PDB file of C-alpha atoms in Angstrom:
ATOM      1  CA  UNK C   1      -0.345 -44.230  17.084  1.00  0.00           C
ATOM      2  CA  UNK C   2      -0.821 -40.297  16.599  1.00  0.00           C
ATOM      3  CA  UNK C   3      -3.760 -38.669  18.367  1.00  0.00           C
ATOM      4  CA  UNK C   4      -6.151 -36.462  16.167  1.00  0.00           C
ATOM      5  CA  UNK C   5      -7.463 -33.691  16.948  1.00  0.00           C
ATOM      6  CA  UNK C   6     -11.169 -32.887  16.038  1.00  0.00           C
ATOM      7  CA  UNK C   7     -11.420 -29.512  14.210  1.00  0.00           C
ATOM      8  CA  UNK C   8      -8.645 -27.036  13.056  1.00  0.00           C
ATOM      9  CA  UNK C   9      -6.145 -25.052  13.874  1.00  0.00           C
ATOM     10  CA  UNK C  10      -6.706 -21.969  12.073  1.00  0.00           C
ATOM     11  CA  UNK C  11      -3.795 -19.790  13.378  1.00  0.00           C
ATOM     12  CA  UNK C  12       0.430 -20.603  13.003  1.00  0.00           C
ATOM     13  CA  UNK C  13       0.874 -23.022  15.792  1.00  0.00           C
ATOM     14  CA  UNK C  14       3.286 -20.126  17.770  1.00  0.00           C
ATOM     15  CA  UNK C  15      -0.099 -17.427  17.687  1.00  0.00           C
ATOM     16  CA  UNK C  16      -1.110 -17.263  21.230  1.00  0.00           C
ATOM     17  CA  UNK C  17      -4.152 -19.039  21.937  1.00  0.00           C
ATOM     18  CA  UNK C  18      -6.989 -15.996  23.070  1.00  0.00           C
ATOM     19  CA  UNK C  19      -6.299 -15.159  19.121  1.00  0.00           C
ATOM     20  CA  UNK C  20      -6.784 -18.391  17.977  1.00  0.00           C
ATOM     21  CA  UNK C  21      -9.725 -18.655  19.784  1.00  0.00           C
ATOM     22  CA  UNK C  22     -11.538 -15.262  18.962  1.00  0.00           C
ATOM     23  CA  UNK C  23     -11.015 -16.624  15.428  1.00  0.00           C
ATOM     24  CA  UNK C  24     -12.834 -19.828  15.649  1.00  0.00           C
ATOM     25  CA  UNK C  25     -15.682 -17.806  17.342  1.00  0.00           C
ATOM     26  CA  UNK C  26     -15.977 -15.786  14.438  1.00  0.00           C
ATOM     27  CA  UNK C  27     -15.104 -18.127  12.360  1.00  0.00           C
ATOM     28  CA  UNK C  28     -18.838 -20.114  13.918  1.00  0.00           C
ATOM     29  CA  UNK C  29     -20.564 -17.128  12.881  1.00  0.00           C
ATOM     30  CA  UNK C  30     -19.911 -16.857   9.482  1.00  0.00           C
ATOM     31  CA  UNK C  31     -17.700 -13.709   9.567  1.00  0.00           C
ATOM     32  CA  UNK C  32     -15.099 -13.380   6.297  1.00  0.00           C
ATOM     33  CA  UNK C  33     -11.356 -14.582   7.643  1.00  0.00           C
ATOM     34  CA  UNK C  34      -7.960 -14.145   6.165  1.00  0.00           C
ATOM     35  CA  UNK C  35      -6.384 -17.367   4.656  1.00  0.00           C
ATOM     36  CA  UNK C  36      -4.151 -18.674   7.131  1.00  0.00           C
ATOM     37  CA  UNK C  37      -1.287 -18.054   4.630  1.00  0.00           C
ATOM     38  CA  UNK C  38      -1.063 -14.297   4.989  1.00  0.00           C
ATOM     39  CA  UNK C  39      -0.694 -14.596   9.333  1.00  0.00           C
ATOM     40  CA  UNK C  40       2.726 -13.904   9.379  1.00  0.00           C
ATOM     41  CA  UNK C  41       5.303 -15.902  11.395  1.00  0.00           C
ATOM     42  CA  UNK C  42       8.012 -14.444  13.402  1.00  0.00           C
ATOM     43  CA  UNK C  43      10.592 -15.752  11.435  1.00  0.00           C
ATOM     44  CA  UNK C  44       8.576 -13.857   8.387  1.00  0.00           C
ATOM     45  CA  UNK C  45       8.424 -10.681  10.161  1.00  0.00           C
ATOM     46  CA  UNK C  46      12.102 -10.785  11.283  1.00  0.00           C
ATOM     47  CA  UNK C  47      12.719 -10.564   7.008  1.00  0.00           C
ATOM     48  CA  UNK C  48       9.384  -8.368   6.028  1.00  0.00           C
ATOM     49  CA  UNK C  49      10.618  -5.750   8.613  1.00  0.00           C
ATOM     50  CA  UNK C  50      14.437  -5.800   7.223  1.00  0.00           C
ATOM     51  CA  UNK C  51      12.984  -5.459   3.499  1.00  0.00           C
ATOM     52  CA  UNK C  52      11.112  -2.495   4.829  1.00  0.00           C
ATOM     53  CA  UNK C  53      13.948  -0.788   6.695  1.00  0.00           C
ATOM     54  CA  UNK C  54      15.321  -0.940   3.136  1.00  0.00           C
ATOM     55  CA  UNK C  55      12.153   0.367   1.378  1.00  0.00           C
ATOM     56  CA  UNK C  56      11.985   3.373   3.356  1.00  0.00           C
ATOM     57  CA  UNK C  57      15.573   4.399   3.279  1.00  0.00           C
ATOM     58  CA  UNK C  58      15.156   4.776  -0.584  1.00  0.00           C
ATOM     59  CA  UNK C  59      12.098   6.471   0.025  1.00  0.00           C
ATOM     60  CA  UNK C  60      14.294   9.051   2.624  1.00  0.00           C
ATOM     61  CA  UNK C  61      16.866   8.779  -0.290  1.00  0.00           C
ATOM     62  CA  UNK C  62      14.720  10.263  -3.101  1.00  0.00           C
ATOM     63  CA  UNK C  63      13.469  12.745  -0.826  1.00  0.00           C
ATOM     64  CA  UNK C  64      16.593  14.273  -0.381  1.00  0.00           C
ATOM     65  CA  UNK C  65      17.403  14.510  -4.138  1.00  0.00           C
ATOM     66  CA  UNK C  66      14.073  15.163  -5.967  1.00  0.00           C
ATOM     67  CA  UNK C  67      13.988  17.975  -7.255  1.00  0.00           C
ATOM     68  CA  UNK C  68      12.557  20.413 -10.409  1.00  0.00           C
ATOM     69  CA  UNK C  69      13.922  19.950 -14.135  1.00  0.00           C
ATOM     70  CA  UNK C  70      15.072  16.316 -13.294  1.00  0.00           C
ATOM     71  CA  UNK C  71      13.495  13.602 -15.381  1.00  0.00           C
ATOM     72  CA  UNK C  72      11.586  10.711 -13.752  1.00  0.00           C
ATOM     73  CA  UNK C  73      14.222   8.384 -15.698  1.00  0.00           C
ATOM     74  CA  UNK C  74      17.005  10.029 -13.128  1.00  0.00           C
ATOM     75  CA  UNK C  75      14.228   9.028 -10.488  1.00  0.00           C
ATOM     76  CA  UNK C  76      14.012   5.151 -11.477  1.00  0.00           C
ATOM     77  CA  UNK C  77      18.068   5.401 -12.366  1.00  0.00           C
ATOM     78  CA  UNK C  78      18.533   6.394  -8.186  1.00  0.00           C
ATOM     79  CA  UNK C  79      15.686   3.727  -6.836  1.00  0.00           C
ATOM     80  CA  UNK C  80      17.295   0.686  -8.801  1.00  0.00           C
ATOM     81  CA  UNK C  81      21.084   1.953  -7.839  1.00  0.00           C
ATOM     82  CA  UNK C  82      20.055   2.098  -4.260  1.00  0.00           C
ATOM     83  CA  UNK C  83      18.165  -0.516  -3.757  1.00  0.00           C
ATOM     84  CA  UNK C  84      20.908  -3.259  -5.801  1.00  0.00           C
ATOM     85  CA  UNK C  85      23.234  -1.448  -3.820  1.00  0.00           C
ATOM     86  CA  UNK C  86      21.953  -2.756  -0.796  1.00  0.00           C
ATOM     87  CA  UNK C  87      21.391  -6.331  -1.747  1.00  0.00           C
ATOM     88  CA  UNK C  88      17.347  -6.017  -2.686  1.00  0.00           C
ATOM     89  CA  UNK C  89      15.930  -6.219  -5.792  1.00  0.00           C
ATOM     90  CA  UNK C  90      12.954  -3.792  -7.275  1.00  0.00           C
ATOM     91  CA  UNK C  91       9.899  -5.493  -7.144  1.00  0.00           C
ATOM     92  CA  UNK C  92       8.189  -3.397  -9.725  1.00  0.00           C
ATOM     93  CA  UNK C  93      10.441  -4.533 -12.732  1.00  0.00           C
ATOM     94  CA  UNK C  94       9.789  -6.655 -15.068  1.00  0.00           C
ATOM     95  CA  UNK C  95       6.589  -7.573 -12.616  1.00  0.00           C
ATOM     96  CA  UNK C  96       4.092  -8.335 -15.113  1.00  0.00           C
ATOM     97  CA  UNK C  97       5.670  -6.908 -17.765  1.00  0.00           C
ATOM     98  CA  UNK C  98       5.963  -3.111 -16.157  1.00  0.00           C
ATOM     99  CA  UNK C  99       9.655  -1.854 -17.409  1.00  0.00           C
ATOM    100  CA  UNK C 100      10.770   0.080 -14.725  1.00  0.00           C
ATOM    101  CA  UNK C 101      12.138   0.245 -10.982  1.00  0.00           C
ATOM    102  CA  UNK C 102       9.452   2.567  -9.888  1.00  0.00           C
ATOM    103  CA  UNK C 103       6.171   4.041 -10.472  1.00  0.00           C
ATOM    104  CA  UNK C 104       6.506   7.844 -10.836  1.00  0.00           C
ATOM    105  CA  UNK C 105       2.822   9.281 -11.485  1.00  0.00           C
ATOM    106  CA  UNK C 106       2.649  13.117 -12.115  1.00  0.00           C
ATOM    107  CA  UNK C 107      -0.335  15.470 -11.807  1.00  0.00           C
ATOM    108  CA  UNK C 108      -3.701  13.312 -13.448  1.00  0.00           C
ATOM    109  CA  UNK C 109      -1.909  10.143 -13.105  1.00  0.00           C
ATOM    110  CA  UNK C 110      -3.338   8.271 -10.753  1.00  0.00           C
ATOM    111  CA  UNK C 111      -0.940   5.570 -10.666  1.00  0.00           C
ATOM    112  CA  UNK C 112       1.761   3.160 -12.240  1.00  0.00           C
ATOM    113  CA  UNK C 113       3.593   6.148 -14.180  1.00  0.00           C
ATOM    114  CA  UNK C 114       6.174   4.826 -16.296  1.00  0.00           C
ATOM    115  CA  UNK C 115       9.315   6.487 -15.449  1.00  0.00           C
ATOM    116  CA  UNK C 116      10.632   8.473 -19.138  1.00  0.00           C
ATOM    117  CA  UNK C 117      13.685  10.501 -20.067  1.00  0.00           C
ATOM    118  CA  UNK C 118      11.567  13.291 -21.522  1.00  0.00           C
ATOM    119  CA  UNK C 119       9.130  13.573 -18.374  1.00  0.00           C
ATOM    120  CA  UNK C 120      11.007  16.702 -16.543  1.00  0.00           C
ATOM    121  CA  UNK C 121       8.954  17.416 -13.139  1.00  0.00           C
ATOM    122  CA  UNK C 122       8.286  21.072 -13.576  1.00  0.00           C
ATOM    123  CA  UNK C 123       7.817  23.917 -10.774  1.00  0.00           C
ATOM    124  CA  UNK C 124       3.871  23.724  -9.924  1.00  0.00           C
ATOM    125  CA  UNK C 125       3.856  19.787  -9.848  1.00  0.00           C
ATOM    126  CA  UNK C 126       2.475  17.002  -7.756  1.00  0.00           C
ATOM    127  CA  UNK C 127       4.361  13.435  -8.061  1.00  0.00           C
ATOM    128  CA  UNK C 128       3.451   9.990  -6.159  1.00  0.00           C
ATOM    129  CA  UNK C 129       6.799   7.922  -6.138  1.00  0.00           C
ATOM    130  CA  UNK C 130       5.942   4.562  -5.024  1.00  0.00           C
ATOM    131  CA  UNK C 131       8.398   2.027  -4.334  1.00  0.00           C
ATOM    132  CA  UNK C 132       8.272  -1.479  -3.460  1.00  0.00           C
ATOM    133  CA  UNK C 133      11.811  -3.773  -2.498  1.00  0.00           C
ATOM    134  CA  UNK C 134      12.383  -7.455  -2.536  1.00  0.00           C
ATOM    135  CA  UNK C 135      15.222  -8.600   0.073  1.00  0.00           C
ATOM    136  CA  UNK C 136      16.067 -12.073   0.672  1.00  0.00           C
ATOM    137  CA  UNK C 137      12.421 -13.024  -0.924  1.00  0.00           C
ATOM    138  CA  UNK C 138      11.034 -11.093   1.713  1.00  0.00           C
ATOM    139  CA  UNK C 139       8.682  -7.874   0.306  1.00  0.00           C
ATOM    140  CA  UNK C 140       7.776  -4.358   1.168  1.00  0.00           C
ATOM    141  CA  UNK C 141       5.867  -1.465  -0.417  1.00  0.00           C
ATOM    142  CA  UNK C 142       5.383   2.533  -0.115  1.00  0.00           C
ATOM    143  CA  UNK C 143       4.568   5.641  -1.458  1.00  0.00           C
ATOM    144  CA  UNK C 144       5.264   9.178  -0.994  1.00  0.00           C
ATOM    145  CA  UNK C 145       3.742  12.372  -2.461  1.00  0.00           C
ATOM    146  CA  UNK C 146       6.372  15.159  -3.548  1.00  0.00           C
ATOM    147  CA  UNK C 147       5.146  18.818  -4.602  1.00  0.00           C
ATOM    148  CA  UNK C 148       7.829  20.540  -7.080  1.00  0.00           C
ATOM    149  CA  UNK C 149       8.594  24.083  -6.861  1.00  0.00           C
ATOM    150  CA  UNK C 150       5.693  26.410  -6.328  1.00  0.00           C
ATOM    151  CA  UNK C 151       2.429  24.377  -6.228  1.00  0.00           C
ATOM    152  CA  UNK C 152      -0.633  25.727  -6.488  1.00  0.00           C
ATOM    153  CA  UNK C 153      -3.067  25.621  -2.918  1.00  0.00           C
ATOM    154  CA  UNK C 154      -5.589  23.877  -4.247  1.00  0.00           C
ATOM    155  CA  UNK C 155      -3.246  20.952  -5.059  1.00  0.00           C
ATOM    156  CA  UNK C 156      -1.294  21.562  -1.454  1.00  0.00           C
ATOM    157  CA  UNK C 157      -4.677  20.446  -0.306  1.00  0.00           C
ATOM    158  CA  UNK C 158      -5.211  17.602  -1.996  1.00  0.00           C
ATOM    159  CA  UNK C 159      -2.058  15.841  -1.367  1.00  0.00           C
ATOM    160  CA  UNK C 160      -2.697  17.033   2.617  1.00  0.00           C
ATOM    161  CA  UNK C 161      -5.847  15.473   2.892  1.00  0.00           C
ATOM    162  CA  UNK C 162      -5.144  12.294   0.653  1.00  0.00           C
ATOM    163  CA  UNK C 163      -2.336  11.972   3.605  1.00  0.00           C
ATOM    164  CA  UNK C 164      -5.045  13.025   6.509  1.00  0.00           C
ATOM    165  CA  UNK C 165      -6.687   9.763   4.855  1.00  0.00           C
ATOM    166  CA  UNK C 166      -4.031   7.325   4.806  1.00  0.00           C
ATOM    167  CA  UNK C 167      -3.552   8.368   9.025  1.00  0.00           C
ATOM    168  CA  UNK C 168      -7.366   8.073   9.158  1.00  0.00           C
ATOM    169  CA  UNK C 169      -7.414   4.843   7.195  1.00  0.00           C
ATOM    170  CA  UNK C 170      -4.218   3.409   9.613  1.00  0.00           C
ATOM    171  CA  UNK C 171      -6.105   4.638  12.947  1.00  0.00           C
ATOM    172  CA  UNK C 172      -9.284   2.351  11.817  1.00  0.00           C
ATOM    173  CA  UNK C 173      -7.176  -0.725  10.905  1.00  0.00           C
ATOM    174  CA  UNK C 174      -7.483  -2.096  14.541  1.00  0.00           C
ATOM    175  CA  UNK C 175      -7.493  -5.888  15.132  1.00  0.00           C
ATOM    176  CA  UNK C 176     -10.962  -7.525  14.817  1.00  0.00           C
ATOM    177  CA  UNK C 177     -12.514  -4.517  13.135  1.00  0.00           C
ATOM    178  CA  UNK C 178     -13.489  -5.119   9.885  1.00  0.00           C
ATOM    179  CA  UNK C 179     -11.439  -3.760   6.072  1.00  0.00           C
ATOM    180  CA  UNK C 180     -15.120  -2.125   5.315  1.00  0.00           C
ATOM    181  CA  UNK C 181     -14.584   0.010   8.254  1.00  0.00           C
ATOM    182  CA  UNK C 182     -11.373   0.859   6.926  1.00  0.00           C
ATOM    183  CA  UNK C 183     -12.399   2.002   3.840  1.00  0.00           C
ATOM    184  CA  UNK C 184     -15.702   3.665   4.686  1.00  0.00           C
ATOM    185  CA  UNK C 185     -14.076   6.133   7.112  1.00  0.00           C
ATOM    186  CA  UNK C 186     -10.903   6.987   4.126  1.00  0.00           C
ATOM    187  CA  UNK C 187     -14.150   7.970   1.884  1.00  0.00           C
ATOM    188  CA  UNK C 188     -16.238   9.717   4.593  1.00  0.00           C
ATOM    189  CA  UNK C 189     -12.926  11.855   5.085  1.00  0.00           C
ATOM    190  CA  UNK C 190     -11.947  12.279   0.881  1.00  0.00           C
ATOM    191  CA  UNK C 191     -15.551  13.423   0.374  1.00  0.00           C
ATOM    192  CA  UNK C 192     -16.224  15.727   3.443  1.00  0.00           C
ATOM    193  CA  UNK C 193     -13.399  17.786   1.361  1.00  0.00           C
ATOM    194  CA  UNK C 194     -14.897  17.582  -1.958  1.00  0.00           C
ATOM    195  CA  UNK C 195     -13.142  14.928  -3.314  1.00  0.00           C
ATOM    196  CA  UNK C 196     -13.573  11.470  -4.755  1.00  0.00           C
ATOM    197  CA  UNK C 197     -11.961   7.753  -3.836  1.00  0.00           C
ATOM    198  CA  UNK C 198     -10.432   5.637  -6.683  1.00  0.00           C
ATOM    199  CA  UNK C 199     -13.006   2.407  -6.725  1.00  0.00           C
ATOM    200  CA  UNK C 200     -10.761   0.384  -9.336  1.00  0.00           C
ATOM    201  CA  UNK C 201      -7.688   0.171  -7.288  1.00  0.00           C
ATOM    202  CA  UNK C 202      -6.931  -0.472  -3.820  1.00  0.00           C
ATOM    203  CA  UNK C 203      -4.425  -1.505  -1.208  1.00  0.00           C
ATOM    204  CA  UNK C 204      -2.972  -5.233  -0.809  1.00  0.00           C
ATOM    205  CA  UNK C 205      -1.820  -7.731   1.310  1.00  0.00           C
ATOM    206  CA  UNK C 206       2.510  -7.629   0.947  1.00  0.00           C
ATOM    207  CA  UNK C 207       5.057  -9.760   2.872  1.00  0.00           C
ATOM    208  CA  UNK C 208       5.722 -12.868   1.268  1.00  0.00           C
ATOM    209  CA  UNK C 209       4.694 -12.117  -2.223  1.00  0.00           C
ATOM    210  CA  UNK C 210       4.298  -8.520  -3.686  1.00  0.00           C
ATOM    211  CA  UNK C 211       0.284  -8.627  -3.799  1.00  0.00           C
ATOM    212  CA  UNK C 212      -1.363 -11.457  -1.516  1.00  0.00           C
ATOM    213  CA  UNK C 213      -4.971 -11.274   0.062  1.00  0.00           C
ATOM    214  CA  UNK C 214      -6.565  -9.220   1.520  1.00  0.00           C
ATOM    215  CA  UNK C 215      -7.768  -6.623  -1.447  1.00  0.00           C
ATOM    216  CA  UNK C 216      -8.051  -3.245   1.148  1.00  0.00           C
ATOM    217  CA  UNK C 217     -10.606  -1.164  -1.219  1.00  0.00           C
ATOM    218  CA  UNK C 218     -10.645   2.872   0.273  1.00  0.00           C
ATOM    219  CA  UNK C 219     -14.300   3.203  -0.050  1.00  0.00           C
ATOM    220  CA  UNK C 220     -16.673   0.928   1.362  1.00  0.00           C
ATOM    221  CA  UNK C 221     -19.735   0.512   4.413  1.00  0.00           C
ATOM    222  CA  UNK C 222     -18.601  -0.030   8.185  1.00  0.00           C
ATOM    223  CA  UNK C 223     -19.270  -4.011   9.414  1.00  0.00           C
ATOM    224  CA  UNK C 224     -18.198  -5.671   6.257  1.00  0.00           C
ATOM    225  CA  UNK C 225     -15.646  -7.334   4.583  1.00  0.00           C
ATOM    226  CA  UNK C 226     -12.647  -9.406   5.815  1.00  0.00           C
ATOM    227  CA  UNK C 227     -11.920  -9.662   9.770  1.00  0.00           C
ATOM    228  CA  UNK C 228      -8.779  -7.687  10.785  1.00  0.00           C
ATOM    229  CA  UNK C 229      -6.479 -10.513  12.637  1.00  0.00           C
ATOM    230  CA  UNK C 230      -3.466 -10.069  14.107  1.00  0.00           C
ATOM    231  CA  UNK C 231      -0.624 -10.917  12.148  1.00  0.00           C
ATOM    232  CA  UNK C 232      -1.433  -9.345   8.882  1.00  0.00           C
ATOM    233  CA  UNK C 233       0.407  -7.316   7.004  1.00  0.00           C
ATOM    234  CA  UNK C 234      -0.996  -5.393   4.132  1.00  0.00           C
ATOM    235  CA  UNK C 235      -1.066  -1.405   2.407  1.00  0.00           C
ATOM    236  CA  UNK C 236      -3.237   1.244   2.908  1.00  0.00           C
ATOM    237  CA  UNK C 237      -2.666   3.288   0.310  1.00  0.00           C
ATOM    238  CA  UNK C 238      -5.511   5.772  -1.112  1.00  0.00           C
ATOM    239  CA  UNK C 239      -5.831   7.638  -4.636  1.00  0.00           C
ATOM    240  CA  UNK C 240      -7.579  10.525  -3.956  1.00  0.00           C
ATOM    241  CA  UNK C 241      -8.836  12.408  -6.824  1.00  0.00           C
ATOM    242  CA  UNK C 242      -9.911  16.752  -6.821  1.00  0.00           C
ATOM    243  CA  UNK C 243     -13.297  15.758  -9.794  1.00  0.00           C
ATOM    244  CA  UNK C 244     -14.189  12.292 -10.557  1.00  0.00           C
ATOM    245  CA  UNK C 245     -13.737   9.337  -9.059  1.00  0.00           C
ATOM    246  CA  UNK C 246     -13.724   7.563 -13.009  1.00  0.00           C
ATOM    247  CA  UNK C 247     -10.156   6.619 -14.162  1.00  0.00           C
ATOM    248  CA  UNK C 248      -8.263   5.152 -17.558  1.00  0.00           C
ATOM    249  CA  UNK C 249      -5.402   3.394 -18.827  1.00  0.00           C
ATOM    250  CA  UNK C 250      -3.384   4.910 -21.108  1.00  0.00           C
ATOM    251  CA  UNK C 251      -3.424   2.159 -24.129  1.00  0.00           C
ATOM    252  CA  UNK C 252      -0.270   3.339 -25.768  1.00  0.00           C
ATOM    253  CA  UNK C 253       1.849   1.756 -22.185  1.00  0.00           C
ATOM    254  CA  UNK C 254      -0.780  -0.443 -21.115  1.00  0.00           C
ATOM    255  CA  UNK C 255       0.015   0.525 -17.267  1.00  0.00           C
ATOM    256  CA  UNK C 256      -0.733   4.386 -16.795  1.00  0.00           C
ATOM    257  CA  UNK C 257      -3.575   5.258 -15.192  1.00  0.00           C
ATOM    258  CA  UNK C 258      -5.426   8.840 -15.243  1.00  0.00           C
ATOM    259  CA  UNK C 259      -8.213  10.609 -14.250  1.00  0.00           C
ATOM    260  CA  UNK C 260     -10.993  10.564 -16.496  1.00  0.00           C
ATOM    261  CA  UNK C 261     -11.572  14.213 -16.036  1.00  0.00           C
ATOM    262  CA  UNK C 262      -7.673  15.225 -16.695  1.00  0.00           C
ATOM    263  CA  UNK C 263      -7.774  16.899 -13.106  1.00  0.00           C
ATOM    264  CA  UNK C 264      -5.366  16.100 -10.490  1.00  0.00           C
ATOM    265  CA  UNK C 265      -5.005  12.777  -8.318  1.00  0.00           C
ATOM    266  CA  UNK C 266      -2.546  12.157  -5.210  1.00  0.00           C
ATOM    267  CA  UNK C 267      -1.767   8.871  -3.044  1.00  0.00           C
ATOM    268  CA  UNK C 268      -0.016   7.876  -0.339  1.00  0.00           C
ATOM    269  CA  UNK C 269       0.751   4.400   0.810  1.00  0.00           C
ATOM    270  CA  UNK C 270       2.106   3.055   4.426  1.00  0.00           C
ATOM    271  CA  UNK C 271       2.732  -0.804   4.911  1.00  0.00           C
ATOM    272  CA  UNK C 272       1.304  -1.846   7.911  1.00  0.00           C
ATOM    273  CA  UNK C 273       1.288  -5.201  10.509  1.00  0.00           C
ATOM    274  CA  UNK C 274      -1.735  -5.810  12.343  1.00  0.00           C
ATOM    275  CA  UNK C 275      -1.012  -6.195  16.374  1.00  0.00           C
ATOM    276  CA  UNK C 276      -3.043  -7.518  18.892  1.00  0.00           C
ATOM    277  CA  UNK C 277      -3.183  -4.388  20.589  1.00  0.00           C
ATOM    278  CA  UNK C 278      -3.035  -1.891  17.546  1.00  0.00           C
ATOM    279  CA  UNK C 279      -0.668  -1.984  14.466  1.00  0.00           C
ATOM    280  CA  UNK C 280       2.720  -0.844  13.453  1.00  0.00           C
ATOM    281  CA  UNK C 281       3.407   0.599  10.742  1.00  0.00           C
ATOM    282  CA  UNK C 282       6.237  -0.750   8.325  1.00  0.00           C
ATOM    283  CA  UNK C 283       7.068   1.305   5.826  1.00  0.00           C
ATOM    284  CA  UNK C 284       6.299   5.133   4.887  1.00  0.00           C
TER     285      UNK C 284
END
């Protein structure tokens, strides 16, 4: 006759037990806790990391060919020949409709730019690329910022601090802080320079599905929100815009997203697994 154990386990029976532990305390005292789901497994992490190794090749791969007067259609052309190419799949098409390989999002687009054969990135241009793999059902998710030609300072700045935010945003994502603390110090940093954080969209949990739990908002107050627990593996990933903070989506695609304001918006997004001592990061 089986024995039965009183309680839960919360944590994958291979997570060592001071983790599983710490998690029960908090658990006891009411504090918000990833779904046991998104604690990755070795196993997992063996095929998250090899869909990453992927991602970020093609990420190396496009920045050694962008360049000015190609169109963002040449841009999806190279991300879906390289990635087939090495046995992966795009996540980003035909994912809820979207009709591309990649997101390319120029200038006021804030995000989820639909790659076109008339869009030409000209000399004085800022351009997210953001790219996200599937290998073996395992998946991963990036995205880089690329200036074109002679860009003006005021936009150098923008895409160095939306970066200086991301590193700040990776450096607060310790284990058993909390995703509020996360966010509030990428918006202490964005606005210190006279900027403003996207509230609408934020950063996601990736690994075994292209968007899982947690939502990892870039704004927010230290001591809230979901428990950081070892094991997790999610995107940081902040739009940072020069004016406003108020966005739309374009209604003639239904996907592209711009600042309200028409002035300029960068992002850049690092996949990252929470240790028990830190976290590494995945993709970039």
């Amino acid at each position: 006759m089986k024995k039965f154990i009183k309680g839960f386990r919360f944590t994958p029976s291979n997570y060592p037990a001071d983790v599983e532990e710490k998690i029960q305390k908090l658990r006891k005292q009411g504090y918000k806790l990833p779904p046991r789901k998104v604690l990755r497994t070795p196993e997992q992490l063996e095929g998250i990391r090899e869909s990453a190794k992927i991602n970020t090749a093609l990420l190396d791969y496009i920045s050694a060919n962008i360049h000015e007067g190609m169109s963002t259609e040449e841009i999806d052309n190279m991300v879906y020949d390289f990635t087939t190419s090495h046995g992966a799949i795009p996540a980003p098409l035909n994912y809820e409709g979207f009709p591309k390989s990649v997101c390319t999002s120029i200038n006021d687009v804030v995000c989820h730019g639909i790659p076109s054969k008339s869009e030409l990135l000209r000399s004085g241009d800022i351009i997210n690329v953001d790219v996200s793999t599937i290998y073996k059902g395992y998946f991963s998710d990036a995205s880089r910022m690329f200036m074109i030609g002679e860009v003006s300072p005021e936009m150098r700045k923008l895409v160095q601090v939306t970066k200086e935010c991301l590193e700040i945003g990776i450096a607060t994502a310790q284990p058993w802080k909390q995703l509020g603390d996360v966010g509030a110090a990428i918006q202490e940093h964005a606005e210190k320079n006279g900027y403003s954080v996207v509230r609408e969209l934020c950063g996601h949990g990736v690994g075994m599905k292209f968007h899982e739990e947690p939502d990892v908002e870039h704004f927010g107050r230290r001591g809230t929100g979901m428990v950081i627990v070892p094991g997790m593996t999610f995107t940081i990933e902040p739009m940072i815009n020069m004016g406003t903070f108020e966005i739309f989506i374009d209604e003639t695609d239904g996907w592209t997203v711009c600042t309200d304001d028409g002035l300029p918006s960068a992002q850049w997004e690092n996949m990252i697994l929470i240790t028990e001592t830190g976290n590494e990061i995945l993709t970039y």
